[in-house]
Short mmCIF file of C-alpha atoms in Angstrom, two decimals:
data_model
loop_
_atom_site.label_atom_id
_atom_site.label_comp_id
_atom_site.label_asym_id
_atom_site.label_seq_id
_atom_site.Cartn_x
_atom_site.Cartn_y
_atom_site.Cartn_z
CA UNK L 326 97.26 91.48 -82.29
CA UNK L 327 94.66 92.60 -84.95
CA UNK L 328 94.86 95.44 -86.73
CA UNK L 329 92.92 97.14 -89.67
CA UNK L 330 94.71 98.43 -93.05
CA UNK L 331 94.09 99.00 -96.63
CA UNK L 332 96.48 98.80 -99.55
CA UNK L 333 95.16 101.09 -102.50
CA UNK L 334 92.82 103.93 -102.33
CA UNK L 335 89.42 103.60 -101.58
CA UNK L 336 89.95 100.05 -99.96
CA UNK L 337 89.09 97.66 -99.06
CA UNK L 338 89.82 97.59 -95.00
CA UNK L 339 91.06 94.36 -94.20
CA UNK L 340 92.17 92.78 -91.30
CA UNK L 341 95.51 91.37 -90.25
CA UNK L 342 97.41 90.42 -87.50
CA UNK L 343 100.64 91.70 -86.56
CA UNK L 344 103.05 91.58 -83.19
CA UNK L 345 102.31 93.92 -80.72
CA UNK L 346 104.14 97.31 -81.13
CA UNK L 347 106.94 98.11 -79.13
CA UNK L 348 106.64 102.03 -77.00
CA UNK L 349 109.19 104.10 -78.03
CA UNK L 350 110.83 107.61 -76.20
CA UNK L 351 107.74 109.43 -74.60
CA UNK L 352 104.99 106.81 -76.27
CA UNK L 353 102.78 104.98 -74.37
CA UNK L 354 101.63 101.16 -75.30
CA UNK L 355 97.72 101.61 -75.28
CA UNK L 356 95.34 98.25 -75.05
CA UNK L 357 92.69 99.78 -77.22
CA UNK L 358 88.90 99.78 -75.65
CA UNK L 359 87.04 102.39 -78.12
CA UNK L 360 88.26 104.01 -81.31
CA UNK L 361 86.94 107.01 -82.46
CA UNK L 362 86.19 107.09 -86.65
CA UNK L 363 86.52 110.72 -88.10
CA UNK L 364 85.58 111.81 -91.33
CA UNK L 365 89.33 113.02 -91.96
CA UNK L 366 89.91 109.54 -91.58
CA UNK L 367 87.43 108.23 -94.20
CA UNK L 368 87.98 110.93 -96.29
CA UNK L 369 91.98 109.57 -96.68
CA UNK L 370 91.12 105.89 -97.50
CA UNK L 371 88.84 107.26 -100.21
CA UNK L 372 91.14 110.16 -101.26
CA UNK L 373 94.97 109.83 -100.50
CA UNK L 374 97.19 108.63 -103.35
CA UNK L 375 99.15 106.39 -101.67
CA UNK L 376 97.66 104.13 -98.25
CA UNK L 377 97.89 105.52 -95.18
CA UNK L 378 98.20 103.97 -91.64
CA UNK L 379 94.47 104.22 -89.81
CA UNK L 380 95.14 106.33 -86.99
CA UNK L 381 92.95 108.88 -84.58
CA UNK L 382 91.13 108.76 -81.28
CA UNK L 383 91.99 105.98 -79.06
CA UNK L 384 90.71 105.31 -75.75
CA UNK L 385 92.06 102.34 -72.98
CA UNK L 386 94.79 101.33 -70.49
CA UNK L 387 98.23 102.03 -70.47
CA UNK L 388 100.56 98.80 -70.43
CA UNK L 389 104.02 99.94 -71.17
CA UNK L 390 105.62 102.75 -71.37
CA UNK L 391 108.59 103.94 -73.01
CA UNK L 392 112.15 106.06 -72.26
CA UNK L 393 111.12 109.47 -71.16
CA UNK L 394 107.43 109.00 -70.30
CA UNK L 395 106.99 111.20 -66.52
CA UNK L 396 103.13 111.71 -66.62
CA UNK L 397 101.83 108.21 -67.00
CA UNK L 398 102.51 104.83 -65.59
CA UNK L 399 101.35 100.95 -66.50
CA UNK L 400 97.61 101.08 -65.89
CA UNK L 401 96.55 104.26 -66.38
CA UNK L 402 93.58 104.82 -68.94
CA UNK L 403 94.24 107.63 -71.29
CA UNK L 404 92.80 109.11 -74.30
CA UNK L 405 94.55 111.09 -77.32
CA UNK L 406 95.38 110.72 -80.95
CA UNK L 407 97.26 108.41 -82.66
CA UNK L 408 99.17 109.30 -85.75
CA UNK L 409 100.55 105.34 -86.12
CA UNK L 410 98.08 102.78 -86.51
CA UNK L 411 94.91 103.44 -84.15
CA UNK L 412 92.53 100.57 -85.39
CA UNK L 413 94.08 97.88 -83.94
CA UNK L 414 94.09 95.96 -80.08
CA UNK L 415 97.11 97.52 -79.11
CA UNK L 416 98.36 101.06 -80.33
CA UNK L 417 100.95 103.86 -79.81
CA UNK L 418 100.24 107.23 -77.96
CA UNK L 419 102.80 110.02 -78.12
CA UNK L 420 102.68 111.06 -74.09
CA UNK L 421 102.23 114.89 -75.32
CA UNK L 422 98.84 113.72 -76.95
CA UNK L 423 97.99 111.56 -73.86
CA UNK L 424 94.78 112.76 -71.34
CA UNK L 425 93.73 111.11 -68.76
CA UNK L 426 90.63 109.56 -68.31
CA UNK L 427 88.50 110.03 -65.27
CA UNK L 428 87.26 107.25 -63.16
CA UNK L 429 83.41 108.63 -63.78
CA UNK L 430 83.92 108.30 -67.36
CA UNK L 431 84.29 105.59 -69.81
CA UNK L 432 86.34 105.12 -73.30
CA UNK L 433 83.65 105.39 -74.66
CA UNK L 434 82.90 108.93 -73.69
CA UNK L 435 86.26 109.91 -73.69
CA UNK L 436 86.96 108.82 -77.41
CA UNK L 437 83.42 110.86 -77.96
CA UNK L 438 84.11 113.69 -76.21
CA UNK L 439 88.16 114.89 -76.08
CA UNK L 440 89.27 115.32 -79.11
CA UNK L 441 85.71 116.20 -80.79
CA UNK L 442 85.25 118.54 -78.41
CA UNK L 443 88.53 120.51 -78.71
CA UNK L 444 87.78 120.81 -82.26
CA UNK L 445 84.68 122.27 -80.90
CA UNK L 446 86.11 124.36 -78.35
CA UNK L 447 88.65 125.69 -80.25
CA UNK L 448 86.24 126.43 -83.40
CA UNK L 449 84.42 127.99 -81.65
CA UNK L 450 87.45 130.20 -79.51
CA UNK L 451 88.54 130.91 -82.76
CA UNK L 452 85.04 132.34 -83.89
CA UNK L 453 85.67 134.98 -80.83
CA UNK L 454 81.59 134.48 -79.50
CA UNK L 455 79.94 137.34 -77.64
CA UNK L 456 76.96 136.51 -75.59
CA UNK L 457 73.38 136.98 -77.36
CA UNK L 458 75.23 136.65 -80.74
CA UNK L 459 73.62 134.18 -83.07
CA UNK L 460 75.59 130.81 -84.09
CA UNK L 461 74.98 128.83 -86.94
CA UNK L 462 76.92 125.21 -86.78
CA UNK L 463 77.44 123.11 -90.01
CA UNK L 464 77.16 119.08 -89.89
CA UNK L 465 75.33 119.85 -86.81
CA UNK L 466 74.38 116.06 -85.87
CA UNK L 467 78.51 114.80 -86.07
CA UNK L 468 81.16 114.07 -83.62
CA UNK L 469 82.59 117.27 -83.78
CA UNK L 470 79.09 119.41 -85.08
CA UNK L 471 76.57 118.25 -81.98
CA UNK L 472 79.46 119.53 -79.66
CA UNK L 473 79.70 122.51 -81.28
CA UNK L 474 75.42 123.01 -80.97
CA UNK L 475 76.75 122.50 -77.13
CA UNK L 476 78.90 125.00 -77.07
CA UNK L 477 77.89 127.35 -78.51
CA UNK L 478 74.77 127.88 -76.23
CA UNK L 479 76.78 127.25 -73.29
CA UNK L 480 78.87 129.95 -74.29
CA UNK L 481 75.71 132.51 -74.25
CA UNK L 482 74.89 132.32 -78.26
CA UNK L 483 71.07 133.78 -77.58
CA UNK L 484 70.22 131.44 -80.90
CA UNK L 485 71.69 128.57 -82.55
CA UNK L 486 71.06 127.32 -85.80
CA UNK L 487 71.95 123.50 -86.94
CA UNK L 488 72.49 123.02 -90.53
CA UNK L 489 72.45 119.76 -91.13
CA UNK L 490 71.90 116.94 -94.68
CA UNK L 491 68.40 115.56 -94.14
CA UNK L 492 65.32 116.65 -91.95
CA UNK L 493 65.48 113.47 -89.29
CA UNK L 494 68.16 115.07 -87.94
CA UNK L 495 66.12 117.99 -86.92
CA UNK L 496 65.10 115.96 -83.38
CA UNK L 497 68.38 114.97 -82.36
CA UNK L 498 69.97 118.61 -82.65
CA UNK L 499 66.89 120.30 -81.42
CA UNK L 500 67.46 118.02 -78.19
CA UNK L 501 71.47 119.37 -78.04
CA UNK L 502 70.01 123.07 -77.67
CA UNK L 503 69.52 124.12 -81.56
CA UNK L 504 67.13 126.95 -81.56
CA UNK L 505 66.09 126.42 -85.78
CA UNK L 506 66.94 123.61 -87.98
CA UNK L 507 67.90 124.41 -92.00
CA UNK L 508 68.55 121.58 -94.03
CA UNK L 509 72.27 121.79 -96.89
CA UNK L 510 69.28 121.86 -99.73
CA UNK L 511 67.17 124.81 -98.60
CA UNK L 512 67.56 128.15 -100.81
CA UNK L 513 67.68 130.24 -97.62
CA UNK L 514 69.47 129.83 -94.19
CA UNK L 515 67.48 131.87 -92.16
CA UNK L 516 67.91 135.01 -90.36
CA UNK L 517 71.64 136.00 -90.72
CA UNK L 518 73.55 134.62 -87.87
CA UNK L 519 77.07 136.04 -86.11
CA UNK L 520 79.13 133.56 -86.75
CA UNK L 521 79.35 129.93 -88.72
CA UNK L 522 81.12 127.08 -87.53
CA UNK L 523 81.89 125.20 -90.55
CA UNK L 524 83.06 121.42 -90.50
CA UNK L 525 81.52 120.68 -94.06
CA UNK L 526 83.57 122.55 -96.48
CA UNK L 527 83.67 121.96 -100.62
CA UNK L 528 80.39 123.65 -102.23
CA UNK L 529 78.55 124.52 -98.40
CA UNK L 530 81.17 127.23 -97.81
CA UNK L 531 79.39 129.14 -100.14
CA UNK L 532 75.58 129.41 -98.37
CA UNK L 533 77.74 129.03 -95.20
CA UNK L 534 79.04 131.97 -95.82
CA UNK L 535 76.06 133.97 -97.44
CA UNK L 536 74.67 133.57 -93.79
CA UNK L 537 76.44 135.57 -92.66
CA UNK L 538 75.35 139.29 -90.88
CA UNK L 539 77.27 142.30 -91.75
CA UNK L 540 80.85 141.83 -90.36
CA UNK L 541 80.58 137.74 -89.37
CA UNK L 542 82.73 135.31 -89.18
CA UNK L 543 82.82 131.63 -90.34
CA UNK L 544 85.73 129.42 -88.56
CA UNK L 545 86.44 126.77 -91.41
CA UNK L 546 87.82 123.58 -89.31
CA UNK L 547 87.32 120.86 -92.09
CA UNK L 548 89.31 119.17 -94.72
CA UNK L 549 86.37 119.45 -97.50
CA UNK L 550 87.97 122.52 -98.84
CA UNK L 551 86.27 125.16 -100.77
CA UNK L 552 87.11 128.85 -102.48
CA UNK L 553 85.89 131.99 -101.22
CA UNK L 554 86.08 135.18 -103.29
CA UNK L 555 87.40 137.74 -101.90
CA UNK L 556 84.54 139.82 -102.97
CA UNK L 557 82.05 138.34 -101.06
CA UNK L 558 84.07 139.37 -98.19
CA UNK L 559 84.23 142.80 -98.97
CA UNK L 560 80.85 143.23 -99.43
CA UNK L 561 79.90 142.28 -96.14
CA UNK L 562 83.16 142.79 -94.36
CA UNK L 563 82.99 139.44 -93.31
CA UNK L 564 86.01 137.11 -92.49
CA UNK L 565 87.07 133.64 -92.73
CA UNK L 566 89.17 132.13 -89.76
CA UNK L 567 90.87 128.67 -90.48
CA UNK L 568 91.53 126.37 -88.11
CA UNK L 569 93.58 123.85 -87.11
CA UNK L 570 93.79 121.44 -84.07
CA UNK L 571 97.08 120.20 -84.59
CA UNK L 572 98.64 123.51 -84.32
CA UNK L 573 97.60 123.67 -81.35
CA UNK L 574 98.60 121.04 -79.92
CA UNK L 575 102.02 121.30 -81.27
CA UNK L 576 102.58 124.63 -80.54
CA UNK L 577 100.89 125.60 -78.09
CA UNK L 578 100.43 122.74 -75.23
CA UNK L 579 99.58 124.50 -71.98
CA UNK L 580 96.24 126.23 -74.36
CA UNK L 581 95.53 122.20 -75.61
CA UNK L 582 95.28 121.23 -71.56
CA UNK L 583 93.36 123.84 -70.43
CA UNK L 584 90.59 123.43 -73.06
CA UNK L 585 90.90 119.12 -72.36
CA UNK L 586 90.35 120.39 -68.29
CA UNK L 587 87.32 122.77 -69.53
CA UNK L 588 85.74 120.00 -71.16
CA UNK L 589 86.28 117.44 -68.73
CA UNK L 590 84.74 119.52 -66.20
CA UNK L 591 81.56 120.62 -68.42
CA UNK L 592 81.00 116.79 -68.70
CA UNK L 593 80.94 116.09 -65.12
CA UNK L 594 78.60 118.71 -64.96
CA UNK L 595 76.36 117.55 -67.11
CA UNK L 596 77.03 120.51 -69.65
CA UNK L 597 78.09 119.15 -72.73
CA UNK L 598 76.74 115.18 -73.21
CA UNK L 599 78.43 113.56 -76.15
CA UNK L 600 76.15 111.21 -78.12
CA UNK L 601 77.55 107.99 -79.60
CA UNK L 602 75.95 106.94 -83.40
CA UNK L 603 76.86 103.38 -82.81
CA UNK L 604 79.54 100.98 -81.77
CA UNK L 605 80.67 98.53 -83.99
CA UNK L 606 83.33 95.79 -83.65
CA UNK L 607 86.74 96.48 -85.10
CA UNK L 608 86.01 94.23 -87.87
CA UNK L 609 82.73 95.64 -88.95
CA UNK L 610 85.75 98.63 -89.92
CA UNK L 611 83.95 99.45 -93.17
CA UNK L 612 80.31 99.40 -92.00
CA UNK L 613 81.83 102.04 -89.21
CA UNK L 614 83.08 104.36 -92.18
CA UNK L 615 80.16 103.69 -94.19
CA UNK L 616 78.06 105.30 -91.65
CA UNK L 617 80.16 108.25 -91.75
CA UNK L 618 80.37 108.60 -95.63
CA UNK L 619 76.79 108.22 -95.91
CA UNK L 620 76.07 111.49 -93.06
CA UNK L 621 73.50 109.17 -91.30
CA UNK L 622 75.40 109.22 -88.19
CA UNK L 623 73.68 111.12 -85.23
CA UNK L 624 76.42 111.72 -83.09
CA UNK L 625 80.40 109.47 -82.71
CA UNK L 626 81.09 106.22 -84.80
CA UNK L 627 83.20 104.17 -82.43
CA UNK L 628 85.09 100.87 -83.23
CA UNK L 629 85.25 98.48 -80.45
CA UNK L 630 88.45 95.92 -80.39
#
């Protein structure tokens, strides 16, 4: 099979081809159809010390199965995350991490919408929303960000603000449901909101933050980092929530299904609609993250085997 991997930081993604992995106890053998490429992802190859193994949202059909595995059989199609390697034709899915796909949908909207959207969903849990509160969502126009916009006026935010890197992204999120566009540059973010939802990180968290109203709260869900004194806080009696999707997961499975059932059901309702960037071929790898590094993605990067 092929199968995408870099030896020293920052690249280059190459391709290889290797035997097809074998399922181990509770994995699942997956024949890859879509491939979901995250910014923690990019971020790694550019970043981590030593190489990592490419892994994240997959999307396909089951064809083996290994010891242990009672929820899913030899043609099933599933979606989850892959720790192992994930850009590739064939990859491993832990069964815990394993959702099923519905017949209505496609791999493509799964790999767009599952595990996006629980970042989403649980951002946004973890930002405790009361209806007619105002929302203000950072990278507003990315996998997980034009979810979020979703979200958050499904869940009764009476205005929601996209923050976003450049002004022709103002059309796409104004079509998700944003009520006011502000742009990472601008001295000002508006009217003070409730609540941030903060995938950006590093040197945002600070006018992230200053958007706040008296006694907000900013859910911080990405890997950029970033300090916050604990002045600032203080002042406003504002709080910072962190979160984490693994955790859940992990820890706390029957929570992890019932948010992948809530957003499977606002899909086939028409609720949330997750927007694809572009699809490129798994060996257009690097133009895939080069979209992502660059922000101009409107929407999911998805790699196609």
């Amino acid at each position: 099979m092929r199968r995408i991997r870099y030896e020293s930081t920052g690249g280059p993604l190459f391709l290889e081809q290797v035997a097809v992995p074998e399922p181990g106890p509770a994995e699942l053998l997956v024949r890859c159809e879509a491939i979901g490429v995250t910014l923690p992802v990019v971020r790694k190859v550019t970043e981590a010390a030593e190489p990592i193994s490419l892994g994240g949202e997959i999307a396909g059909e089951v064809i083996a199965v290994g010891d242990g595995v009672t929820g899913f059989r030899v043609g099933d199609r599933v979606t989850g995350l892959c720790f192992g390697h994930g850009y590739a034709d064939f990859a491993l899915l832990h069964e815990a991490m394993a959702s099923p796909v519905p017949d209505t949908a496609s791999a493509i909207d799964a790999v767009a919408l599952v595990r996006s959207g629980l970042v989403a969903y649980g951002a946004l849990e973890a930002a405790r929303p009361v209806p007619g509160e105002a929302a203000l969502v950072t990278a507003a126009a990315s996998g997980v960000g034009h979810l979020a916009v979703q979200l958050a006026r499904a869940r009764g935010a009476g205005r929601v603000v996209a923050a976003v890197s450049a002004a022709a992204k103002a059309d796409f999120v104004r079509s998700l449901g944003a009520d006011d566009i502000v742009l990472y540059a601008d001295d000002g973010w508006g009217e003070p909101v409730d609540y941030v939802l903060d995938g950006v990180g590093g040197d945002l968290l600070t006018p992230a933050l200053a958007a706040l109203a008296p006694g907000g709260r900013l859910v911080a869900y990405s890997s950029g980092g970033g300090t916050v004194q604990a002045y600032d806080l203080l002042v406003g009696g504002t709080s910072v929530i962190g979160f984490q999707m693994a955790r859940i997961a992990r820890g706390e499975p029957e929570l992890y299904e019932r948010w992948r059932r809530e957003l499977w059901r606002m899909f086939g309702q028409g609720v949330l609609k997750p927007a694809v960037h572009a699809e490129f071929a798994l060996t257009d790898a690097t133009a895939a993250h080069a979209a992502i590094e660059t922000r101009s993605n409107l929407g999911k990067v998805v790699l196609r085997p």
